[in-house]
Short mmCIF file of C-alpha atoms and ligand atoms in Angstrom, two decimals:
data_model
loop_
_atom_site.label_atom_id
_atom_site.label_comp_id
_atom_site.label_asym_id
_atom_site.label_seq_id
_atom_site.Cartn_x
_atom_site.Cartn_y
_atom_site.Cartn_z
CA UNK A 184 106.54 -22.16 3.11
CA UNK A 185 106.50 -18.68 2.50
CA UNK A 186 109.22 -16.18 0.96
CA UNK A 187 109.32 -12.43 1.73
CA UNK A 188 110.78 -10.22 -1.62
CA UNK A 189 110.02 -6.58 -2.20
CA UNK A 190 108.67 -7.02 -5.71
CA UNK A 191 106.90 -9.67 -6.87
CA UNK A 192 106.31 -9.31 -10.70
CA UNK A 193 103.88 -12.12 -12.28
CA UNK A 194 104.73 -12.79 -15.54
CA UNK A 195 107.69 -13.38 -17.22
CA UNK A 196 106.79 -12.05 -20.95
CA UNK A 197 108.85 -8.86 -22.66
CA UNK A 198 106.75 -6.80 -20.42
CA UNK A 199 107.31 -8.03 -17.15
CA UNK A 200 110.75 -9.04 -18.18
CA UNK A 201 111.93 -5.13 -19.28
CA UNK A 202 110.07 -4.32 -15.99
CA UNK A 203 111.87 -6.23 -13.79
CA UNK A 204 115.27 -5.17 -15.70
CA UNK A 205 114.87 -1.58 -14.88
CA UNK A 206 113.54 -1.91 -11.51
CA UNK A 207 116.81 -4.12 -11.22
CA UNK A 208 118.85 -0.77 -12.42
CA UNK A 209 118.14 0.64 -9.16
CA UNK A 210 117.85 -2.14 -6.64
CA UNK A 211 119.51 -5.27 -6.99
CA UNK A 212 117.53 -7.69 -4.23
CA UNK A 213 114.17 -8.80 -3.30
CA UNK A 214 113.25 -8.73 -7.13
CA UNK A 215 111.29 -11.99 -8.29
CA UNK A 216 109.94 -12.67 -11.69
CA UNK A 217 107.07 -15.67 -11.68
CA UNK A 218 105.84 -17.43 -14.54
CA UNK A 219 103.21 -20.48 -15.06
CA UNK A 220 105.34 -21.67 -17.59
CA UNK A 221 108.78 -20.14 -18.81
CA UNK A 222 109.19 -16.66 -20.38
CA UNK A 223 108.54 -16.87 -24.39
CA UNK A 224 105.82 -18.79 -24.20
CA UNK A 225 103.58 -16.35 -24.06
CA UNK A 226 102.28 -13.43 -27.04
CA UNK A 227 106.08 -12.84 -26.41
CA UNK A 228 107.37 -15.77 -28.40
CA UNK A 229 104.74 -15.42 -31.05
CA UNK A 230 104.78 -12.09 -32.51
CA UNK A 231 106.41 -10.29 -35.57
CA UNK A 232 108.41 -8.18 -33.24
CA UNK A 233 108.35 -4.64 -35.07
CA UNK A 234 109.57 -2.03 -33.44
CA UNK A 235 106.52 0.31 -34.84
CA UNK A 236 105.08 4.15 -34.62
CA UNK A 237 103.83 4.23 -38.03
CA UNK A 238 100.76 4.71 -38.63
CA UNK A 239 99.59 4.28 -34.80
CA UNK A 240 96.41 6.81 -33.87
CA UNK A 241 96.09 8.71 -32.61
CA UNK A 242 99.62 10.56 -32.48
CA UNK A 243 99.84 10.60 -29.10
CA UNK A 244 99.74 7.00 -29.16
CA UNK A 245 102.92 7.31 -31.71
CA UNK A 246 104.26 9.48 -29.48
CA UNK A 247 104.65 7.14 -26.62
CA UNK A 248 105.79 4.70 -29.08
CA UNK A 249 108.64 6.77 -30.69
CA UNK A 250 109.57 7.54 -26.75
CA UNK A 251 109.82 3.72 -26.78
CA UNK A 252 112.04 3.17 -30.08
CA UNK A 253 114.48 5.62 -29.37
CA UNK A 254 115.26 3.88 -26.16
CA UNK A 255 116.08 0.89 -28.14
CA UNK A 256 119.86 1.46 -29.24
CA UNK A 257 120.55 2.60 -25.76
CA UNK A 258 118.95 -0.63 -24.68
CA UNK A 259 120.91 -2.61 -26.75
CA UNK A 260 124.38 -1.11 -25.11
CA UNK A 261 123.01 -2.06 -21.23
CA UNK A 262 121.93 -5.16 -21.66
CA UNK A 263 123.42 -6.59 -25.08
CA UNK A 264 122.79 -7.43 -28.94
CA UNK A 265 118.98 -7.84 -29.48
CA UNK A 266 119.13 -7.79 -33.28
CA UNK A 267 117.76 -4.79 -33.00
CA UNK A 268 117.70 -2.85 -36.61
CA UNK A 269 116.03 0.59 -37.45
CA UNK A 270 115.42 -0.63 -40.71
CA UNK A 271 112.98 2.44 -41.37
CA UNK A 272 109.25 1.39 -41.94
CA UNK A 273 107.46 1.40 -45.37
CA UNK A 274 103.52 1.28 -45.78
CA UNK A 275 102.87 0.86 -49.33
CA UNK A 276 99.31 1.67 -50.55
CA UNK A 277 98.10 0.78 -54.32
CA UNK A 278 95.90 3.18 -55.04
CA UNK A 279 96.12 6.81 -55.55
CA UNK A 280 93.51 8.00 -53.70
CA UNK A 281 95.16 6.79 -50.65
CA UNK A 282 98.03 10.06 -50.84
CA UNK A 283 95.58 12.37 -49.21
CA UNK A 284 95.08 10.19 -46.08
CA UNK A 285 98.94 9.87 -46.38
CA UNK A 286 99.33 13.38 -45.98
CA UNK A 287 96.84 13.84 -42.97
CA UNK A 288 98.70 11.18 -41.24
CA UNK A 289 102.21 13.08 -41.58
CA UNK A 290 100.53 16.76 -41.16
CA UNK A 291 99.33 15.17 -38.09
CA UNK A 292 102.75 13.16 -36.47
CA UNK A 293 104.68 16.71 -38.01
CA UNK A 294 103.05 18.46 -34.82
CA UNK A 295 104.86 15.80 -32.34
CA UNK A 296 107.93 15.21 -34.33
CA UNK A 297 107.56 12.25 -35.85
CA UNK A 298 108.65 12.64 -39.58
CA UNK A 299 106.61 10.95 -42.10
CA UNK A 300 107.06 11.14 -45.92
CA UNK A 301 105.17 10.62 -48.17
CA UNK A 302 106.98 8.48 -51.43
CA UNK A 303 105.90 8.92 -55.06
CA UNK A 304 105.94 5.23 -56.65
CA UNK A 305 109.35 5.94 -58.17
CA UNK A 306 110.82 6.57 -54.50
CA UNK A 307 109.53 3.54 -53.28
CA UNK A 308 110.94 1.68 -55.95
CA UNK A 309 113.79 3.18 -55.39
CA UNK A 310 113.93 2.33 -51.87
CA UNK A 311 112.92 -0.54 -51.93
CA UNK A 312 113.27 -2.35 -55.88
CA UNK A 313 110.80 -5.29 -54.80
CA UNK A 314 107.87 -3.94 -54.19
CA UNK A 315 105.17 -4.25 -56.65
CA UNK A 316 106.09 -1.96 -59.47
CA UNK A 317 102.14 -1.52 -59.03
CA UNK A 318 102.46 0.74 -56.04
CA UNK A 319 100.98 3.92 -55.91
CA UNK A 320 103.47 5.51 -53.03
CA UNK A 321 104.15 4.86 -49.46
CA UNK A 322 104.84 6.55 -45.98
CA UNK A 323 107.60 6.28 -44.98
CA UNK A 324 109.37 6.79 -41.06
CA UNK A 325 112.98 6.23 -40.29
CA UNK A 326 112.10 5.33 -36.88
CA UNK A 327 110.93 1.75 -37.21
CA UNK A 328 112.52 -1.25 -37.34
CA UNK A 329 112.64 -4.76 -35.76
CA UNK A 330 114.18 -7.40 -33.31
CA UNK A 331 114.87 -10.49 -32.45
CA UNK A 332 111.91 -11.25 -29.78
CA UNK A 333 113.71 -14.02 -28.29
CA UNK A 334 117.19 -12.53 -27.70
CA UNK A 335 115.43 -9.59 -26.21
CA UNK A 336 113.52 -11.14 -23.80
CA UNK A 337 117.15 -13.72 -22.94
CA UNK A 338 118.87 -10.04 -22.84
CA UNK A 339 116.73 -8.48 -20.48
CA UNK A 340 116.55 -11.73 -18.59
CA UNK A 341 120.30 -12.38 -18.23
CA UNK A 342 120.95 -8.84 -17.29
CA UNK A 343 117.85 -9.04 -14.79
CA UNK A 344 119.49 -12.13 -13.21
CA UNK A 345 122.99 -10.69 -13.39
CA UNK A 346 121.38 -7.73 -10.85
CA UNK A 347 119.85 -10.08 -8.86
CA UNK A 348 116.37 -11.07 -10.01
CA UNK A 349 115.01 -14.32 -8.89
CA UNK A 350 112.86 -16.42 -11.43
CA UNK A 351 110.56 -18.84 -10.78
CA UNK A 352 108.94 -20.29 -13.99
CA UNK A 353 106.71 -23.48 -14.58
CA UNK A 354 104.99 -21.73 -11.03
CA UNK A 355 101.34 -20.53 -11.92
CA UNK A 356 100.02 -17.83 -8.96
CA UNK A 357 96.49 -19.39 -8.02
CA UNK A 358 95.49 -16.89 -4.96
CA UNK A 359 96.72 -13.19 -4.28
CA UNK A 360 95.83 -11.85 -0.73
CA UNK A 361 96.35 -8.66 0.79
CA UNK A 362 97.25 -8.58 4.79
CA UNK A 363 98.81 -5.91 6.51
CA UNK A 364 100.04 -4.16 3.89
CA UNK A 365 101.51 -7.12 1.86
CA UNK A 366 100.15 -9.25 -0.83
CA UNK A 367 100.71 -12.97 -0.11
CA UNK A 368 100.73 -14.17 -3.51
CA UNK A 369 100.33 -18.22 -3.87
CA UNK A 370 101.71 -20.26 -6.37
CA UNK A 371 101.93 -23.50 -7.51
CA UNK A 372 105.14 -24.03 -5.70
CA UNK A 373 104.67 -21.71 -2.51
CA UNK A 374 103.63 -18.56 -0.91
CA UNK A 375 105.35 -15.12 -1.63
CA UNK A 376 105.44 -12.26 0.32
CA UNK A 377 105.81 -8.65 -1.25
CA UNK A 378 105.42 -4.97 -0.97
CA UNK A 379 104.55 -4.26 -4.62
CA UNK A 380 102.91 -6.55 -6.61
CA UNK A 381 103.24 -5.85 -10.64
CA UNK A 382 100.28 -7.43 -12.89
CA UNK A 383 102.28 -8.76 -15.89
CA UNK A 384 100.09 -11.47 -17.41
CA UNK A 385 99.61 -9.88 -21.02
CA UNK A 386 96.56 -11.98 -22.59
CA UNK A 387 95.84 -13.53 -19.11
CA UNK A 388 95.78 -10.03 -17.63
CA UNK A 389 91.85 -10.09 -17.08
CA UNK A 390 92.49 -13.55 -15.13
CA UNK A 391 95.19 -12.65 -12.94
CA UNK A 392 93.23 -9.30 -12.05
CA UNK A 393 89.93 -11.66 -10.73
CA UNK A 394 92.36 -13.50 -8.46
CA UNK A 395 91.80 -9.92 -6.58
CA UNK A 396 88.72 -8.69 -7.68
CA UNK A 397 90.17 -5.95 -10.07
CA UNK A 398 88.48 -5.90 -13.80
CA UNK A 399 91.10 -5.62 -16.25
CA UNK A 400 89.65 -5.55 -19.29
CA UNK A 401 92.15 -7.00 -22.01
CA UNK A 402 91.10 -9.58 -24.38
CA UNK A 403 92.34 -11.73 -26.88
CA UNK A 404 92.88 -11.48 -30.57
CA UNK A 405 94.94 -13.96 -32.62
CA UNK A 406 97.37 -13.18 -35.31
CA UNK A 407 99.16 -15.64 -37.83
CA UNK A 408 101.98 -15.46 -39.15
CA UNK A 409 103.93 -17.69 -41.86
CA UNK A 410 107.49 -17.65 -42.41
CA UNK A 411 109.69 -18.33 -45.73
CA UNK A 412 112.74 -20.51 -45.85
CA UNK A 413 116.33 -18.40 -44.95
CA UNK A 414 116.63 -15.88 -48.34
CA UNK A 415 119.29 -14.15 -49.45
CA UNK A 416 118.90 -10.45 -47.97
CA UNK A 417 117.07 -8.63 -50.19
CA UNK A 418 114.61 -6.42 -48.23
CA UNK A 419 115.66 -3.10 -47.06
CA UNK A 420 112.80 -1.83 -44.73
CA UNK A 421 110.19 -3.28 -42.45
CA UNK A 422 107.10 -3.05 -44.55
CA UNK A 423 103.39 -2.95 -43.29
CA UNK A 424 102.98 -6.53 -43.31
CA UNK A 425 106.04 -8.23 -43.52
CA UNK A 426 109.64 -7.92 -42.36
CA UNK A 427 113.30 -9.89 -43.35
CA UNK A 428 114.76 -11.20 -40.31
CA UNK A 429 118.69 -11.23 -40.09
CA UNK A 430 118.72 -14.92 -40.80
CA UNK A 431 116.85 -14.53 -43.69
CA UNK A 432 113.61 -15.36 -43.65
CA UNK A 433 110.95 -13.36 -44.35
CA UNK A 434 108.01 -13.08 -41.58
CA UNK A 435 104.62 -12.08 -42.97
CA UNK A 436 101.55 -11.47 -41.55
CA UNK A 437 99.17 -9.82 -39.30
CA UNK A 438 95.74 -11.26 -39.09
CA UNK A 439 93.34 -9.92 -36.37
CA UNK A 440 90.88 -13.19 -35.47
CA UNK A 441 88.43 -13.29 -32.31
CA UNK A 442 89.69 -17.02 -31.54
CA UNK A 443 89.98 -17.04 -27.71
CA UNK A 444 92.62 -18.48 -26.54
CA UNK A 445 93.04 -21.03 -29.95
CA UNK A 446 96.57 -20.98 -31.13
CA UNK A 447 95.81 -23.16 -34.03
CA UNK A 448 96.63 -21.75 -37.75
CA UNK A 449 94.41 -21.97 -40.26
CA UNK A 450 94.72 -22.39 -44.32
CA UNK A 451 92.04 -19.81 -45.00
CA UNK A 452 94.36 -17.40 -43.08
CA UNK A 453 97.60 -18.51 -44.32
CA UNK A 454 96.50 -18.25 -48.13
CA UNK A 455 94.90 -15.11 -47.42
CA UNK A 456 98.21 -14.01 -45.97
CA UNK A 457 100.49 -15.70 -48.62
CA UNK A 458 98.84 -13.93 -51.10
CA UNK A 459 98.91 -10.43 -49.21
CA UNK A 460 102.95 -11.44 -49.36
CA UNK A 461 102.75 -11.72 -53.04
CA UNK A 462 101.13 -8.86 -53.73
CA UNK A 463 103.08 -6.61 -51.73
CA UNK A 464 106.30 -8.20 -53.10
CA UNK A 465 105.66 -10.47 -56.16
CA UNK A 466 109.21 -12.57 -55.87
CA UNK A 467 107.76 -13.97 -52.79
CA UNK A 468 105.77 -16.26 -55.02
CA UNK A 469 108.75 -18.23 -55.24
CA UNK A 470 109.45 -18.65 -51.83
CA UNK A 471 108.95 -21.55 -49.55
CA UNK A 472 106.75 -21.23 -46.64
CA UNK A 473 108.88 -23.66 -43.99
CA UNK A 474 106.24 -22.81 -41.03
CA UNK A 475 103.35 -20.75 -39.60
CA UNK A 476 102.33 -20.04 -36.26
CA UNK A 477 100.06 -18.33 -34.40
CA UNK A 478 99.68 -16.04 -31.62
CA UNK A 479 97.09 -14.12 -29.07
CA UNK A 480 97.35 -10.62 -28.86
CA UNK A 481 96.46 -9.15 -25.01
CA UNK A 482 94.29 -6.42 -26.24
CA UNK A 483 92.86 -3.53 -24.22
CA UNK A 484 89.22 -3.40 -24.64
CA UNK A 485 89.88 -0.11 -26.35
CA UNK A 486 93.55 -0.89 -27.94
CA UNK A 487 95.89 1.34 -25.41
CA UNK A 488 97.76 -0.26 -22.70
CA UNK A 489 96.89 -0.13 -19.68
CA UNK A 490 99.46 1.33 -17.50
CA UNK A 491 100.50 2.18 -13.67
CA UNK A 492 98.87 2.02 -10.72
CA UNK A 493 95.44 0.31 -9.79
CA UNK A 494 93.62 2.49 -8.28
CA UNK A 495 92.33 1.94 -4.59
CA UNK A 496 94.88 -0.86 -4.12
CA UNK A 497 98.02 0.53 -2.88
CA UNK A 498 101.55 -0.90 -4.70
CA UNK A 499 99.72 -2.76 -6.98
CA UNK A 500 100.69 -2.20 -10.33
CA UNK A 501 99.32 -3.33 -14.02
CA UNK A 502 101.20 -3.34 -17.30
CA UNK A 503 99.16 -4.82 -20.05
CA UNK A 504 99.17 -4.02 -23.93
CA UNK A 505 99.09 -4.27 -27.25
CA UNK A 506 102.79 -3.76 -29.05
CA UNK A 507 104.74 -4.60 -26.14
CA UNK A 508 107.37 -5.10 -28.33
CA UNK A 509 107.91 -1.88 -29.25
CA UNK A 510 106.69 -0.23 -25.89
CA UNK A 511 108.50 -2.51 -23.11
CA UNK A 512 112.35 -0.35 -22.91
CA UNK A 513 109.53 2.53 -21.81
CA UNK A 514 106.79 0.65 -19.97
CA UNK A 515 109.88 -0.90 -17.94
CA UNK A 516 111.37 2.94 -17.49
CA UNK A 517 108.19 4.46 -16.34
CA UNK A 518 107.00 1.85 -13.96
CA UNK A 519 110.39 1.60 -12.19
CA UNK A 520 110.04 5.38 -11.69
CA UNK A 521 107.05 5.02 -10.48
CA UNK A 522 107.43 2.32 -8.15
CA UNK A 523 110.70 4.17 -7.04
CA UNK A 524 109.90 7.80 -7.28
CA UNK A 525 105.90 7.89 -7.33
CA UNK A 526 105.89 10.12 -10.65
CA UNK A 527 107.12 9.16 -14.35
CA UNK A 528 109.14 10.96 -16.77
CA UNK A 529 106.53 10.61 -19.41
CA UNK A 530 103.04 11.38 -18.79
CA UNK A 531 100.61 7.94 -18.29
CA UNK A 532 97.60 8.90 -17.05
CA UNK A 533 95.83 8.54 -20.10
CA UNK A 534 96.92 4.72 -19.50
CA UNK A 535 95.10 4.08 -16.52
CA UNK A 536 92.98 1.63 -15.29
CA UNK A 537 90.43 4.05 -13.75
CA UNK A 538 89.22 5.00 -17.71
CA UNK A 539 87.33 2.02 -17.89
CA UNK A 540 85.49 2.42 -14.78
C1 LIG B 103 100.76 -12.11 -34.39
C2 LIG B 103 101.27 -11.03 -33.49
C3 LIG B 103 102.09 -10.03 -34.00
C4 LIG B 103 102.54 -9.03 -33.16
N1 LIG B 103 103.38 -8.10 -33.69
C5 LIG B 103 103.89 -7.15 -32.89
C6 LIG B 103 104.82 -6.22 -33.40
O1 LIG B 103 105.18 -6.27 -34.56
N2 LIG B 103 105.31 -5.27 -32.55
C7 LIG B 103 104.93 -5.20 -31.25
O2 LIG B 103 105.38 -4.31 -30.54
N3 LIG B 103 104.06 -6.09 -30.73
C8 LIG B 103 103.54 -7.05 -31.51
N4 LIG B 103 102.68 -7.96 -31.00
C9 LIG B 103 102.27 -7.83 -29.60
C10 LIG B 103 103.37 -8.21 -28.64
O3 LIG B 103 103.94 -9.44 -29.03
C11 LIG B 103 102.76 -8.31 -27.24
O4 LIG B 103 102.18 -7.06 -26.90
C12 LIG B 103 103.79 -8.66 -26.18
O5 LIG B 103 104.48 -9.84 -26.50
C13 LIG B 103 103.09 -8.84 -24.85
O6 LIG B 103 104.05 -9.15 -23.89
P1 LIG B 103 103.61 -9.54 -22.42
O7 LIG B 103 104.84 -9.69 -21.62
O8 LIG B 103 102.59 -8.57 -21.94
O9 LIG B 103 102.81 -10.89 -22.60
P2 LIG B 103 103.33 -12.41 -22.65
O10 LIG B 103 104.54 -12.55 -23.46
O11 LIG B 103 102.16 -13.23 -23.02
O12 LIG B 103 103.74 -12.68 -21.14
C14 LIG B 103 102.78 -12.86 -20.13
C15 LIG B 103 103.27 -13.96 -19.25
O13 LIG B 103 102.42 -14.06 -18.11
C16 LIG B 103 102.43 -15.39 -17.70
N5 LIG B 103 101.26 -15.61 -16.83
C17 LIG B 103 99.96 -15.37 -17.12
N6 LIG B 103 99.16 -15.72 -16.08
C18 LIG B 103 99.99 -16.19 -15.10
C19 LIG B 103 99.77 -16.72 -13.79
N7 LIG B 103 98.54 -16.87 -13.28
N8 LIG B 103 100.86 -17.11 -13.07
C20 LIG B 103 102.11 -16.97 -13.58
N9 LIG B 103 102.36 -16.51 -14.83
C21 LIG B 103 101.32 -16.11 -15.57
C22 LIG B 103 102.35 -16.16 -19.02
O14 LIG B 103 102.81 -17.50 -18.90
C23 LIG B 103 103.22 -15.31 -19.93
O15 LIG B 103 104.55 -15.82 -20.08
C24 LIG B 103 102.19 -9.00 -31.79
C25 LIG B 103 101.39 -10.02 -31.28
C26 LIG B 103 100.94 -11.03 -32.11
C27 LIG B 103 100.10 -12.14 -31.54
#
């Protein structure tokens, strides 16, 4: 049994999700969102959610990223309360050599107006009392901040219903074929047909893209993360490293581990990360660690997303990246212009698929 729907968007993640929100904005049928299993379950539901420019290279990188963050608040009016908070983000370093590189970084976001500081050790005590009185100084960006992963996603998936959007989850797309025009894209559950066809499968991107012969080269890097019992608030910014959520507990962690798909955690990784939590903030010794997870970044073979249209296929699209947290309010703006209008607001090119060819 087939289904006819203008867009067909495969997977249900933040990406896809914001994607299928926007394009929603402007039309409110033939929009359907498939997923092998159910949005969340993905990088998505595993991830320390910062909304980050910090320290990203090089600055035009930030760039797009800030482009990203200051969509958030406005986000947060459309589509509801994602626990989003611009906490402003810290990066401590230890050691005082580290100022100079400090400085280069905020000489070089200055240029594209993203303000750094750079903290003496008494400002970032100041700032931010539990640090390790240790610290040698920090930068410093009011522009970061966090969110609740999982209310975002359940925002921009209640709003993308409420315009229309069909889901189909538990529903893994086996085949994708291209006749007349139209991808017939096959699924556990049934055919679809569509006009545009949007590549949303974050770490399974490089999969989905053999089902038509397309390289997309994203692979996969794990991350743990361990998590303290609910604490009484007590940290003011997201820090390199680790972040207070609003019910308390304190996420840390960011290891970078060539596992494949393996979502085990490890001790090795949660001591090492435990004690990167202690040293950073020293009260966390007394904290109990109530859980740790892990999960697999989709990483571009050369760390940028990859963006827009894939080339030589017409209405095929690809979204796929690192820090889709922070980038999916833009990556859903720019690829519903241009589906919609054929050109984006915001330069991607740089994104494209055709750079690894
Ligand atoms: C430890 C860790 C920390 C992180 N911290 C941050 C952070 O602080 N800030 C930030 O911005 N980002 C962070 N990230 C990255 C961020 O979480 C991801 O970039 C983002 O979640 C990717 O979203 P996505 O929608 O592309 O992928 P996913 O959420 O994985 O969604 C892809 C979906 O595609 C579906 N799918 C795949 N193949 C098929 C198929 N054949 N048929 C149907 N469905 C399919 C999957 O089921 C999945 O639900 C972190 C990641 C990790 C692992």
């Amino acid at each position: 049994m087939e289904s006819s729907y203008e867009t067909v968007v495969i997977g249900g993640g933040v990406v896809g999700n914001s994607i299928a929100y926007h394009l929603s904005e402007r039309y409110q049928e033939g929009i359907l969102v498939l997923d092998k299993k159910y949005p969340m379950t993905g990088t998505s539901g595993s991830t320390q959610a910062w909304v980050w420019v910090h320290n990203k290279t090089p600055s035009w990188y930030a760039e797009f990223s800030m482009y990203s963050a200051e969509l958030y608040p406005y986000l947060s009016k459309k589509i509801g309360d994602v626990e989003y908070k611009r906490t402003g983000g810290l990066s401590p370093f230890f050691a005082e050599k580290d100022r100079e590189k400090a400085k280069q970084l905020a000489d070089s976001y200055r240029k594209i107006g993203i303000k750094i500081k750079v903290l003496s050790r008494e400002e970032v005590l100041e700032k931010e009392p539990s640090i390790n009185p240790n610290v040698a100084g920090a930068t410093y960006s009011s522009i970061d901040g966090n969110v609740n992963p999982f209310r975002l996603i359940d925002m921009y998936m209640r709003a993308a219903k409420k315009n229309g959007v069909q889901y189909s989850t538990y529903n893994k797309v086996t085949s994708i074929e291209k006749q007349n025009g139209t991808f017939m894209v096959t699924s556990d559950k049934k055919t679809y047909v569509c006009k545009n066809l949007i590549l949303a499968g974050g770490t399974w991107s490089r999969e989905l893209g053999n089902l038509l012969g397309i390289d997309i080269p994203v692979n996969q890097l794990r991350g743990q993360i361990i998590v303290t019992e609910p604490l009484k608030p007590f940290l003011n910014y997201t820090i390199s490293g680790l972040r207070q959520a609003i019910n308390g507990e304190v996420l840390i962690g960011y290891s970078m581990e060539k596992a494949g798909f393996d979502r085990s955690t490890t001790l090795d990784v949660i001591q090492e990360t435990a004690n990167m939590a202690v040293h950073y903030v020293p009260s966390l010794r007394k904290a109990k660690i109530v859980r740790a997870f892990s999960g697999i970044r989709a990483m571009p073979e050369d760390g940028f997303p990859i963006l827009g249209k894939v080339p030589g296929h017409e209405n095929l699209y690809v979204a796929a990246t690192h820090s889709g947290v922070t980038l999916s309010p833009l990556i859903g703006t720019l690829l519903t212009e241009l589906i919609l209008d054929g050109e984006t607001s915001v330069p991607i090119d740089r994104y494209s698929l055709s750079r690894f060819a």
